[in-house]
CSV table of N, CA and C in Angstrom, one decimal:
chain,number,residue,atom,x,y,z
A,1,MET,N,19.7,-7.0,-19.4
A,1,MET,CA,18.5,-6.7,-18.3
A,1,MET,C,18.5,-5.9,-17.1
A,2,LYS,N,17.2,-5.2,-16.8
A,2,LYS,CA,17.5,-4.7,-15.6
A,2,LYS,C,17.3,-5.8,-14.7
A,3,LEU,N,17.7,-5.5,-13.3
A,3,LEU,CA,17.1,-5.8,-12.3
A,3,LEU,C,16.3,-4.8,-11.3
A,4,GLU,N,15.0,-4.5,-11.5
A,4,GLU,CA,14.1,-3.5,-10.4
A,4,GLU,C,13.5,-4.4,-9.4
A,5,VAL,N,13.9,-3.5,-7.9
A,5,VAL,CA,13.7,-4.2,-6.7
A,5,VAL,C,12.7,-2.6,-6.4
A,6,ILE,N,11.3,-4.1,-5.7
A,6,ILE,CA,10.5,-3.2,-4.9
A,6,ILE,C,11.4,-2.9,-3.7
A,7,VAL,N,10.9,-1.2,-2.7
A,7,VAL,CA,11.4,-1.3,-1.5
A,7,VAL,C,10.4,-0.3,-0.7
A,8,ASN,N,10.2,0.0,0.7
A,8,ASN,CA,9.7,0.1,1.2
A,8,ASN,C,10.3,1.1,2.0
A,9,ASN,N,11.5,1.1,2.1
A,9,ASN,CA,11.8,2.1,2.7
A,9,ASN,C,13.6,2.4,2.4
A,10,GLY,N,14.6,3.2,3.2
A,10,GLY,CA,15.9,3.4,2.9
A,10,GLY,C,16.5,2.7,3.0
A,11,ILE,N,16.3,2.3,4.2
A,11,ILE,CA,16.9,0.3,4.8
A,11,ILE,C,16.5,-0.6,3.4
A,12,GLU,N,15.9,-0.7,3.2
A,12,GLU,CA,15.6,-1.9,1.6
A,12,GLU,C,16.5,-1.4,0.7
A,13,ALA,N,16.3,-0.1,0.3
A,13,ALA,CA,16.7,0.7,-0.5
A,13,ALA,C,17.9,0.5,-1.1
A,14,ILE,N,19.0,0.7,0.4
A,14,ILE,CA,20.8,0.6,0.5
A,14,ILE,C,20.5,-0.7,0.3
A,15,GLN,N,20.3,-2.1,0.7
A,15,GLN,CA,20.3,-2.8,0.6
A,15,GLN,C,19.7,-3.9,-0.8
A,16,ALA,N,18.8,-3.0,-1.5
A,16,ALA,CA,18.9,-3.6,-2.5
A,16,ALA,C,20.0,-2.7,-3.6
A,17,GLU,N,20.4,-1.5,-3.3
A,17,GLU,CA,21.3,-1.0,-4.4
A,17,GLU,C,22.8,-2.0,-4.1
A,18,ALA,N,23.1,-2.3,-3.2
A,18,ALA,CA,24.2,-2.8,-2.5
A,18,ALA,C,23.9,-4.5,-3.1
A,19,LEU,N,23.0,-5.1,-3.3
A,19,LEU,CA,23.3,-6.1,-4.0
A,19,LEU,C,22.8,-6.5,-5.5
A,20,GLY,N,22.7,-5.6,-5.8
A,20,GLY,CA,22.8,-5.5,-7.4
A,20,GLY,C,22.1,-4.9,-7.9
A,21,ALA,N,20.6,-4.1,-7.6
A,21,ALA,CA,19.9,-3.4,-8.7
A,21,ALA,C,20.0,-2.6,-9.1
A,22,ASP,N,19.4,-2.7,-9.9
A,22,ASP,CA,19.6,-1.6,-11.4
A,22,ASP,C,18.6,0.2,-10.7
A,23,ARG,N,17.6,-0.6,-10.3
A,23,ARG,CA,16.9,0.3,-10.6
A,23,ARG,C,15.5,0.2,-9.0
A,24,LEU,N,15.0,1.5,-8.5
A,24,LEU,CA,13.8,0.7,-7.5
A,24,LEU,C,12.7,1.4,-7.5
A,25,GLU,N,11.6,0.8,-7.0
A,25,GLU,CA,10.0,0.8,-6.8
A,25,GLU,C,9.9,0.9,-5.9
A,26,LEU,N,9.5,1.9,-5.5
A,26,LEU,CA,9.6,3.0,-3.3
A,26,LEU,C,7.5,2.8,-3.7
A,27,VAL,N,7.5,2.1,-2.6
A,27,VAL,CA,6.0,2.4,-2.4
A,27,VAL,C,6.0,2.0,-0.9
A,28,SER,N,4.7,2.1,-0.3
A,28,SER,CA,4.2,1.8,0.7
A,28,SER,C,3.2,1.0,0.8
A,29,ALA,N,2.5,0.3,1.2
A,29,ALA,CA,1.5,-0.7,1.5
A,29,ALA,C,1.5,-1.4,0.5
A,30,ILE,N,2.4,-2.4,0.0
A,30,ILE,CA,2.6,-3.1,-0.7
A,30,ILE,C,1.7,-4.2,-0.5
A,31,ASN,N,1.0,-4.8,0.6
A,31,ASN,CA,0.4,-5.8,0.7
A,31,ASN,C,-1.1,-5.2,0.2
A,32,GLU,N,-1.5,-3.6,-0.3
A,32,GLU,CA,-2.4,-3.4,-0.8
A,32,GLU,C,-2.3,-3.1,-2.6
A,33,GLY,N,-1.2,-4.1,-2.9
A,33,GLY,CA,-0.7,-3.3,-4.3
A,33,GLY,C,0.0,-2.4,-4.4
A,34,GLY,N,0.5,-1.6,-3.5
A,34,GLY,CA,1.6,-0.2,-3.6
A,34,GLY,C,0.5,1.5,-3.8
A,35,LEU,N,0.9,1.3,-2.2
A,35,LEU,CA,0.5,3.6,-2.2
A,35,LEU,C,1.6,4.1,-2.2
A,36,THR,N,1.1,5.6,-2.5
A,36,THR,CA,2.2,6.3,-2.2
A,36,THR,C,3.3,6.3,-0.9
A,37,PRO,N,4.2,6.6,-1.0
A,37,PRO,CA,5.0,6.5,0.5
A,37,PRO,C,5.2,8.1,0.3
A,38,SER,N,5.3,8.0,2.0
A,38,SER,CA,5.4,9.3,2.5
A,38,SER,C,6.4,10.2,2.4
A,39,TYR,N,6.1,11.9,2.0
A,39,TYR,CA,7.4,12.5,1.9
A,39,TYR,C,8.8,11.9,2.5
A,40,GLY,N,8.9,12.2,3.7
A,40,GLY,CA,10.0,11.5,4.7
A,40,GLY,C,10.4,10.4,4.1
A,41,THR,N,9.6,9.5,3.7
A,41,THR,CA,10.3,8.3,3.0
A,41,THR,C,11.0,8.4,1.7
A,42,ILE,N,9.8,9.3,0.6
A,42,ILE,CA,10.4,9.3,-0.8
A,42,ILE,C,11.8,9.6,-0.4
A,43,LYS,N,12.1,11.3,0.7
A,43,LYS,CA,13.3,12.0,0.5
A,43,LYS,C,14.6,11.2,1.1
A,44,GLN,N,14.3,10.6,2.4
A,44,GLN,CA,15.4,9.4,2.9
A,44,GLN,C,15.7,8.5,1.5
A,45,VAL,N,14.9,7.6,0.9
A,45,VAL,CA,15.4,7.3,-0.1
A,45,VAL,C,16.2,7.4,-1.5
A,46,LEU,N,15.6,8.4,-1.7
A,46,LEU,CA,16.2,9.5,-2.2
A,46,LEU,C,18.0,9.7,-2.2
A,47,ASN,N,17.6,10.1,-1.3
A,47,ASN,CA,19.2,10.7,-1.1
A,47,ASN,C,20.1,9.5,-0.7
A,48,SER,N,19.6,8.5,-0.4
A,48,SER,CA,20.3,7.2,0.0
A,48,SER,C,20.9,6.8,-1.0
A,49,VAL,N,20.8,6.6,-1.8
A,49,VAL,CA,21.3,5.6,-3.0
A,49,VAL,C,21.4,6.7,-4.4
A,50,SER,N,22.2,5.8,-5.2
A,50,SER,CA,22.8,6.7,-6.5
A,50,SER,C,21.8,6.0,-7.8
A,51,ILE,N,21.0,4.6,-7.4
A,51,ILE,CA,20.1,4.3,-8.7
A,51,ILE,C,18.9,5.1,-8.8
A,52,PRO,N,18.4,4.9,-10.2
A,52,PRO,CA,17.5,5.6,-10.1
A,52,PRO,C,16.3,5.2,-9.3
A,53,VAL,N,15.0,5.8,-8.5
A,53,VAL,CA,14.1,5.4,-8.2
A,53,VAL,C,13.2,5.9,-8.5
A,54,GLN,N,12.2,5.1,-8.9
A,54,GLN,CA,10.4,5.2,-9.3
A,54,GLN,C,9.7,4.9,-7.9
A,55,VAL,N,8.8,6.3,-8.2
A,55,VAL,CA,7.9,6.7,-6.7
A,55,VAL,C,6.2,6.0,-7.3
A,56,MET,N,5.9,5.2,-6.7
A,56,MET,CA,4.7,5.1,-6.4
A,56,MET,C,3.9,6.1,-6.3
A,57,ILE,N,3.2,6.5,-7.4
A,57,ILE,CA,1.7,7.7,-7.5
A,57,ILE,C,0.0,6.7,-7.1
A,58,ARG,N,-0.3,6.8,-5.5
A,58,ARG,CA,-1.4,5.8,-5.8
A,58,ARG,C,-2.2,6.4,-4.9
A,59,PRO,N,-2.8,6.9,-4.7
A,59,PRO,CA,-3.4,7.4,-3.2
A,59,PRO,C,-4.4,6.8,-2.4
A,60,HIS,N,-5.2,5.7,-3.3
A,60,HIS,CA,-5.4,4.7,-2.1
A,60,HIS,C,-5.9,3.1,-3.6
A,61,SER,N,-6.4,2.4,-2.7
A,61,SER,CA,-5.8,0.9,-3.6
A,61,SER,C,-7.4,0.3,-3.6
A,62,TYR,N,-8.7,1.7,-3.5
A,62,TYR,CA,-10.1,0.9,-4.2
A,62,TYR,C,-10.2,1.1,-5.1
A,63,HIS,N,-9.6,1.5,-6.3
A,63,HIS,CA,-9.5,1.2,-7.9
A,63,HIS,C,-8.9,2.3,-8.3
A,64,PHE,N,-8.9,2.7,-9.8
A,64,PHE,CA,-7.7,3.1,-10.2
A,64,PHE,C,-8.3,4.2,-10.9
A,65,CYS,N,-10.0,4.3,-10.8
A,65,CYS,CA,-10.4,5.0,-11.2
A,65,CYS,C,-10.2,6.8,-10.5
A,66,TYR,N,-9.9,7.8,-11.0
A,66,TYR,CA,-9.5,9.1,-9.9
A,66,TYR,C,-10.3,10.0,-10.1
A,67,SER,N,-10.5,10.6,-9.0
A,67,SER,CA,-12.1,11.8,-8.6
A,67,SER,C,-11.1,13.4,-8.9
A,68,ASN,N,-11.8,13.8,-9.1
A,68,ASN,CA,-10.8,15.5,-8.7
A,68,ASN,C,-10.4,15.9,-7.8
A,69,ASN,N,-11.2,15.3,-7.0
A,69,ASN,CA,-10.1,15.3,-5.1
A,69,ASN,C,-9.1,14.4,-5.4
A,70,ASP,N,-9.1,12.8,-6.0
A,70,ASP,CA,-7.8,12.0,-5.7
A,70,ASP,C,-6.5,13.1,-6.8
A,71,MET,N,-7.1,13.8,-7.8
A,71,MET,CA,-6.1,14.4,-8.8
A,71,MET,C,-5.8,15.4,-8.1
A,72,GLU,N,-6.2,16.3,-6.6
A,72,GLU,CA,-5.6,16.8,-6.6
A,72,GLU,C,-4.3,16.5,-5.2
A,73,ILE,N,-4.5,15.1,-4.9
A,73,ILE,CA,-3.7,14.4,-4.1
A,73,ILE,C,-2.4,13.9,-4.6
A,74,ILE,N,-3.1,13.3,-5.8
A,74,ILE,CA,-2.1,12.9,-7.0
A,74,ILE,C,-1.1,14.3,-7.9
A,75,CYS,N,-1.6,14.9,-7.5
A,75,CYS,CA,-0.4,16.4,-8.3
A,75,CYS,C,0.3,17.0,-7.0
A,76,ALA,N,-0.5,16.9,-5.7
A,76,ALA,CA,0.7,17.4,-4.5
A,76,ALA,C,1.8,16.5,-4.4
A,77,ASP,N,1.3,15.5,-4.7
A,77,ASP,CA,2.2,14.3,-4.6
A,77,ASP,C,3.3,14.2,-5.6
A,78,ILE,N,3.4,14.2,-6.7
A,78,ILE,CA,4.0,14.5,-8.1
A,78,ILE,C,4.7,15.8,-7.4
A,79,GLU,N,4.4,17.0,-7.5
A,79,GLU,CA,5.1,18.4,-7.4
A,79,GLU,C,6.2,18.1,-6.0
A,80,GLN,N,5.5,17.2,-4.7
A,80,GLN,CA,6.7,17.0,-3.8
A,80,GLN,C,8.0,16.1,-4.3
A,81,LEU,N,7.3,15.1,-5.2
A,81,LEU,CA,8.6,14.6,-5.4
A,81,LEU,C,9.6,15.5,-6.3
A,82,LEU,N,9.2,16.4,-7.5
A,82,LEU,CA,9.9,16.5,-8.2
A,82,LEU,C,11.0,18.1,-6.9
A,83,ASP,N,10.0,18.6,-6.2
A,83,ASP,CA,10.8,19.2,-5.1
A,83,ASP,C,12.0,18.7,-4.5
A,84,LEU,N,12.0,17.6,-4.5
A,84,LEU,CA,13.2,16.5,-3.9
A,84,LEU,C,13.9,16.1,-4.9
A,85,GLY,N,13.7,16.6,-6.4
A,85,GLY,CA,14.5,16.4,-7.2
A,85,GLY,C,14.4,14.9,-8.0
A,86,GLY,N,13.2,14.1,-7.9
A,86,GLY,CA,13.1,13.1,-8.2
A,86,GLY,C,11.8,13.1,-9.7
A,87,ASN,N,12.0,12.5,-10.7
A,87,ASN,CA,11.0,12.2,-11.5
A,87,ASN,C,10.8,11.6,-12.4
A,88,ARG,N,10.6,10.3,-11.3
A,88,ARG,CA,10.3,9.2,-11.5
A,88,ARG,C,9.4,8.4,-11.1
A,89,ILE,N,7.7,8.3,-11.7
A,89,ILE,CA,6.8,7.9,-10.6
A,89,ILE,C,6.3,6.5,-11.7
A,90,VAL,N,5.7,5.6,-10.7
A,90,VAL,CA,5.0,4.3,-11.4
A,90,VAL,C,3.5,4.9,-11.0
A,91,PHE,N,2.4,4.9,-11.8
A,91,PHE,CA,1.0,5.6,-12.1
A,91,PHE,C,0.5,5.2,-13.1
A,92,GLY,N,-0.8,5.1,-12.6
A,92,GLY,CA,-1.6,4.3,-13.6
A,92,GLY,C,-3.2,4.9,-13.3
A,93,ALA,N,-3.6,5.2,-14.7
A,93,ALA,CA,-5.6,5.3,-14.4
A,93,ALA,C,-6.6,5.1,-15.2
A,94,LEU,N,-7.5,4.5,-15.0
A,94,LEU,CA,-8.5,4.4,-16.2
A,94,LEU,C,-9.7,5.3,-16.0
A,95,THR,N,-10.5,4.3,-16.8
A,95,THR,CA,-12.1,5.2,-17.1
A,95,THR,C,-12.3,4.0,-16.4
A,96,GLU,N,-14.0,4.3,-16.3
A,96,GLU,CA,-14.7,3.6,-15.9
A,96,GLU,C,-14.8,2.6,-16.6
A,97,ASP,N,-14.7,2.3,-17.3
A,97,ASP,CA,-14.9,1.0,-18.6
A,97,ASP,C,-13.7,0.6,-18.9
A,98,ASN,N,-12.9,0.8,-18.2
A,98,ASN,CA,-11.5,-0.1,-18.1
A,98,ASN,C,-10.6,0.0,-19.2
A,99,LYS,N,-10.1,1.6,-19.5
A,99,LYS,CA,-9.5,1.7,-20.9
A,99,LYS,C,-8.4,3.0,-19.8
A,100,VAL,N,-7.6,3.3,-20.5
A,100,VAL,CA,-6.5,3.9,-20.1
A,100,VAL,C,-6.8,5.6,-19.8
A,101,ASP,N,-7.6,6.1,-18.3
A,101,ASP,CA,-7.6,7.5,-18.7
A,101,ASP,C,-6.6,8.4,-19.3
A,102,THR,N,-6.9,8.8,-20.6
A,102,THR,CA,-5.7,9.7,-21.4
A,102,THR,C,-5.6,11.0,-20.7
A,103,THR,N,-6.9,12.1,-20.1
A,103,THR,CA,-7.3,12.5,-19.8
A,103,THR,C,-6.5,12.9,-18.3
A,104,ILE,N,-6.5,12.1,-17.6
A,104,ILE,CA,-5.3,12.4,-16.2
A,104,ILE,C,-4.1,12.2,-16.6
A,105,LEU,N,-3.8,11.4,-17.4
A,105,LEU,CA,-2.5,11.2,-17.8
A,105,LEU,C,-1.9,11.7,-18.4
A,106,GLU,N,-2.7,13.1,-19.7
A,106,GLU,CA,-1.9,14.2,-20.2
A,106,GLU,C,-2.8,15.3,-18.4
A,107,LYS,N,-2.6,15.1,-17.8
A,107,LYS,CA,-2.8,16.3,-16.8
A,107,LYS,C,-1.4,15.6,-16.1
A,108,VAL,N,-1.0,14.2,-15.7
A,108,VAL,CA,0.0,14.4,-15.0
A,108,VAL,C,1.1,14.5,-15.5
A,109,ILE,N,1.3,14.4,-16.8
A,109,ILE,CA,2.4,14.7,-17.7
A,109,ILE,C,2.6,16.3,-18.0
A,110,THR,N,1.9,17.3,-17.8
A,110,THR,CA,1.6,18.2,-17.7
A,110,THR,C,2.0,18.9,-16.4
A,111,ILE,N,2.3,18.3,-15.3
A,111,ILE,CA,2.7,18.8,-14.3
A,111,ILE,C,4.5,19.4,-14.3
A,112,ASP,N,5.1,18.3,-15.3
A,112,ASP,CA,6.1,18.4,-15.5
A,112,ASP,C,6.6,17.6,-16.6
A,113,SER,N,7.3,18.1,-18.0
A,113,SER,CA,7.6,17.2,-18.8
A,113,SER,C,8.9,16.6,-18.9
A,114,SER,N,9.5,16.4,-18.0
A,114,SER,CA,11.0,15.8,-17.7
A,114,SER,C,10.2,14.3,-17.1
A,115,LEU,N,8.7,14.4,-16.7
A,115,LEU,CA,8.4,12.8,-15.9
A,115,LEU,C,8.7,11.6,-16.5
A,116,ASP,N,9.2,10.6,-15.7
A,116,ASP,CA,9.5,9.4,-16.5
A,116,ASP,C,8.7,8.8,-15.9
A,117,ILE,N,7.6,8.2,-17.0
A,117,ILE,CA,6.7,7.3,-16.0
A,117,ILE,C,6.8,5.8,-16.4
A,118,THR,N,6.3,4.6,-15.6
A,118,THR,CA,6.1,3.4,-15.5
A,118,THR,C,4.5,3.6,-15.2
A,119,PHE,N,3.7,3.0,-16.1
A,119,PHE,CA,2.5,2.6,-16.3
A,119,PHE,C,2.2,1.4,-15.2
A,120,HIS,N,1.6,1.8,-14.1
A,120,HIS,CA,1.9,0.2,-13.0
A,120,HIS,C,0.5,-0.9,-14.1
A,121,ARG,N,-0.1,-1.6,-12.9
A,121,ARG,CA,-0.1,-3.2,-13.1
A,121,ARG,C,-2.3,-2.3,-13.5
A,122,ALA,N,-2.6,-1.4,-13.3
A,122,ALA,CA,-3.8,-1.0,-13.7
A,122,ALA,C,-4.0,-1.6,-15.0
A,123,PHE,N,-2.7,-1.4,-15.7
A,123,PHE,CA,-2.3,-1.9,-17.2
A,123,PHE,C,-3.5,-3.4,-17.4
A,124,ASP,N,-3.2,-4.7,-16.7
A,124,ASP,CA,-3.8,-5.3,-16.9
A,124,ASP,C,-5.2,-5.8,-16.4
A,125,GLU,N,-5.9,-4.5,-16.0
A,125,GLU,CA,-7.2,-4.2,-16.0
A,125,GLU,C,-8.0,-3.7,-17.3
A,126,THR,N,-7.2,-3.8,-18.2
A,126,THR,CA,-7.9,-2.5,-19.0
A,126,THR,C,-8.9,-3.6,-19.5
A,127,ALA,N,-9.9,-2.9,-21.1
A,127,ALA,CA,-10.6,-4.1,-21.7
A,127,ALA,C,-9.9,-4.9,-22.3
A,128,SER,N,-8.8,-4.5,-23.0
A,128,SER,CA,-7.9,-4.3,-24.0
A,128,SER,C,-6.6,-4.6,-23.8
A,129,LEU,N,-5.9,-5.5,-23.4
A,129,LEU,CA,-4.1,-4.8,-23.4
A,129,LEU,C,-3.5,-4.4,-24.7
A,130,THR,N,-4.2,-4.7,-25.6
A,130,THR,CA,-3.3,-4.5,-27.1
A,130,THR,C,-3.6,-2.9,-27.3
A,131,ASP,N,-5.0,-2.6,-27.2
A,131,ASP,CA,-5.4,-1.5,-27.0
A,131,ASP,C,-4.7,-0.5,-26.3
A,132,ALA,N,-4.9,-0.7,-24.7
A,132,ALA,CA,-4.2,-0.1,-24.0
A,132,ALA,C,-2.6,0.4,-23.8
A,133,TYR,N,-1.7,-0.8,-25.1
A,133,TYR,CA,-0.5,-0.4,-25.1
A,133,TYR,C,-0.5,0.7,-26.4
A,134,ARG,N,-1.4,0.9,-27.5
A,134,ARG,CA,-0.7,0.9,-28.2
A,134,ARG,C,-1.1,2.4,-28.0
A,135,THR,N,-2.9,2.9,-26.9
A,135,THR,CA,-2.7,4.4,-26.4
A,135,THR,C,-1.5,4.7,-25.7
A,136,LEU,N,-0.6,3.8,-25.0
A,136,LEU,CA,0.4,4.7,-24.0
A,136,LEU,C,1.3,4.6,-24.8
A,137,ASN,N,1.5,4.0,-25.9
A,137,ASN,CA,2.5,4.0,-26.7
A,137,ASN,C,2.2,5.6,-27.9
A,138,ASN,N,1.5,6.3,-27.5
A,138,ASN,CA,1.5,7.6,-28.0
A,138,ASN,C,2.1,8.7,-26.6
A,139,TYR,N,2.1,8.4,-25.6
A,139,TYR,CA,3.0,9.1,-24.5
A,139,TYR,C,4.5,9.1,-24.5
A,140,LYS,N,5.5,9.8,-24.8
A,140,LYS,CA,7.3,9.1,-25.4
A,140,LYS,C,7.2,10.0,-22.9
A,141,ASN,N,6.4,10.1,-22.4
A,141,ASN,CA,6.6,10.2,-21.3
A,141,ASN,C,6.8,8.5,-20.3
A,142,VAL,N,5.6,7.8,-21.3
A,142,VAL,CA,6.0,6.6,-20.4
A,142,VAL,C,7.0,5.6,-21.4
A,143,LYS,N,7.7,5.2,-20.0
A,143,LYS,CA,8.7,4.9,-20.7
A,143,LYS,C,8.6,3.1,-20.2
A,144,ARG,N,7.8,2.5,-19.3
A,144,ARG,CA,7.9,1.0,-19.2
A,144,ARG,C,6.0,0.8,-18.6
A,145,VAL,N,5.7,-0.3,-18.9
A,145,VAL,CA,4.2,-0.3,-18.5
A,145,VAL,C,4.6,-2.3,-17.7
A,146,LEU,N,4.4,-2.1,-16.8
A,146,LEU,CA,4.4,-3.1,-15.4
A,146,LEU,C,3.3,-4.0,-15.8
A,147,THR,N,3.3,-5.3,-16.1
A,147,THR,CA,2.1,-6.1,-16.6
A,147,THR,C,2.7,-7.8,-16.7
A,148,SER,N,1.5,-8.7,-16.0
A,148,SER,CA,2.0,-10.0,-15.9
A,148,SER,C,1.0,-10.6,-17.2
A,149,GLY,N,0.7,-9.7,-18.6
A,149,GLY,CA,-0.1,-10.4,-19.8
A,149,GLY,C,-1.4,-10.6,-19.3
A,150,GLY,N,-2.4,-9.7,-17.9
A,150,GLY,CA,-3.5,-8.9,-18.1
A,150,GLY,C,-3.8,-10.6,-17.1
A,151,ALA,N,-2.9,-11.6,-16.5
A,151,ALA,CA,-3.3,-12.3,-16.1
A,151,ALA,C,-2.6,-12.2,-14.5
A,152,ALA,N,-2.8,-13.5,-13.3
A,152,ALA,CA,-2.9,-13.2,-11.9
A,152,ALA,C,-1.2,-13.2,-11.9
A,153,ASN,N,-0.6,-13.7,-12.8
A,153,ASN,CA,0.9,-14.0,-12.7
A,153,ASN,C,1.5,-14.2,-14.0
A,154,CYS,N,3.0,-13.7,-14.5
A,154,CYS,CA,3.3,-13.8,-15.7
A,154,CYS,C,3.5,-15.1,-16.5
A,155,ASP,N,3.4,-16.4,-15.8
A,155,ASP,CA,3.6,-17.9,-16.0
A,155,ASP,C,2.1,-17.6,-16.9
A,156,ASN,N,1.0,-17.4,-16.4
A,156,ASN,CA,0.1,-17.3,-16.6
A,156,ASN,C,-0.2,-16.7,-17.7
A,157,GLY,N,0.2,-15.5,-18.3
A,157,GLY,CA,0.0,-14.4,-18.5
A,157,GLY,C,1.2,-14.1,-20.1
A,158,LYS,N,1.9,-15.4,-19.9
A,158,LYS,CA,3.3,-15.4,-21.0
A,158,LYS,C,2.7,-15.1,-22.7
A,159,GLU,N,1.6,-15.6,-23.0
A,159,GLU,CA,1.4,-15.3,-24.4
A,159,GLU,C,1.1,-13.8,-24.9
A,160,MET,N,0.2,-13.8,-23.9
A,160,MET,CA,0.1,-12.3,-24.1
A,160,MET,C,1.4,-11.2,-24.0
A,161,LEU,N,2.2,-11.9,-22.9
A,161,LEU,CA,3.1,-11.0,-22.9
A,161,LEU,C,4.5,-11.4,-23.9
A,162,LYS,N,4.7,-12.4,-25.0
A,162,LYS,CA,5.0,-12.2,-25.5
A,162,LYS,C,4.5,-11.3,-26.9
A,163,LYS,N,3.6,-11.8,-27.0
A,163,LYS,CA,2.4,-10.3,-27.9
A,163,LYS,C,3.2,-8.8,-27.5
A,164,LEU,N,3.1,-8.6,-26.5
A,164,LEU,CA,3.3,-6.8,-25.8
A,164,LEU,C,4.4,-7.0,-26.6
A,165,VAL,N,5.9,-7.8,-26.2
A,165,VAL,CA,7.1,-7.8,-26.4
A,165,VAL,C,7.1,-7.6,-27.9
A,166,GLU,N,6.3,-8.5,-29.0
A,166,GLU,CA,6.5,-8.0,-30.0
A,166,GLU,C,5.8,-6.7,-30.5
A,167,MET,N,4.7,-6.3,-29.9
A,167,MET,CA,4.6,-4.8,-29.9
A,167,MET,C,4.9,-3.8,-29.6
A,168,GLU,N,6.3,-4.0,-28.4
A,168,GLU,CA,6.8,-2.7,-28.1
A,168,GLU,C,8.0,-2.9,-29.5
A,169,ALA,N,8.5,-4.4,-29.8
A,169,ALA,CA,9.7,-3.5,-30.8
A,169,ALA,C,9.2,-3.5,-32.5
A,170,ASP,N,8.1,-3.8,-32.3
A,170,ASP,CA,7.2,-3.4,-33.7
A,170,ASP,C,7.2,-2.1,-33.5
A,171,LEU,N,6.7,-1.6,-32.3
A,171,LEU,CA,6.0,-0.1,-32.4
A,171,LEU,C,7.3,0.9,-31.8
A,172,ASN,N,8.6,0.1,-31.1
A,172,ASN,CA,9.3,0.7,-30.2
A,172,ASN,C,9.0,2.0,-29.7
A,173,GLY,N,8.0,1.0,-28.6
A,173,GLY,CA,7.4,1.8,-27.6
A,173,GLY,C,8.1,1.6,-26.4
A,174,PRO,N,7.2,2.1,-25.2
A,174,PRO,CA,7.3,1.6,-24.1
A,174,PRO,C,8.0,0.0,-23.7
A,175,LYS,N,8.7,-0.1,-23.2
A,175,LYS,CA,9.5,-1.9,-22.2
A,175,LYS,C,7.9,-2.4,-21.6
A,176,ILE,N,7.9,-3.3,-22.3
A,176,ILE,CA,7.2,-4.3,-21.1
A,176,ILE,C,7.9,-4.8,-20.1
A,177,MET,N,7.5,-5.0,-18.7
A,177,MET,CA,8.2,-4.9,-17.7
A,177,MET,C,7.5,-5.9,-17.3
A,178,PRO,N,7.8,-7.5,-17.1
A,178,PRO,CA,7.0,-8.3,-16.8
A,178,PRO,C,7.0,-8.9,-14.9
């Protein structure tokens, strides 16, 4: 089992690594569900730890449907992360009818083929978690899916989580991360 810890800055990252974290998710504005951290924070954390750091790429907390203006910000943030030597992102985008936005996902993937993506909790807002999982399974860059099984928490979503883990095994798909 891998232990992933959410951190907001370099001090928390160093502490998490020292306490045995296997991987970090770096965010800002955790009270808003996590937003893209600043360039300086990303640089500090990447230079402070030796474990993998996944950086939240989310320009706002209004929704998961992104405009062309939002996409300019998303692409610039990913390019800055790549310039700093990182390639792991936590990202998710939905269409207005709550399906995985494959157009945006494909645009993100074309920024750099080495991107390692965790599809975040936007997944829980999709119209069908099983359809969304099948869609994400088509993208080799999507390595993990962060989910509570479509419920407020993992305990309430445990039946769907079980089904998703079975799909993961059957399809050899992205890792389900409760």
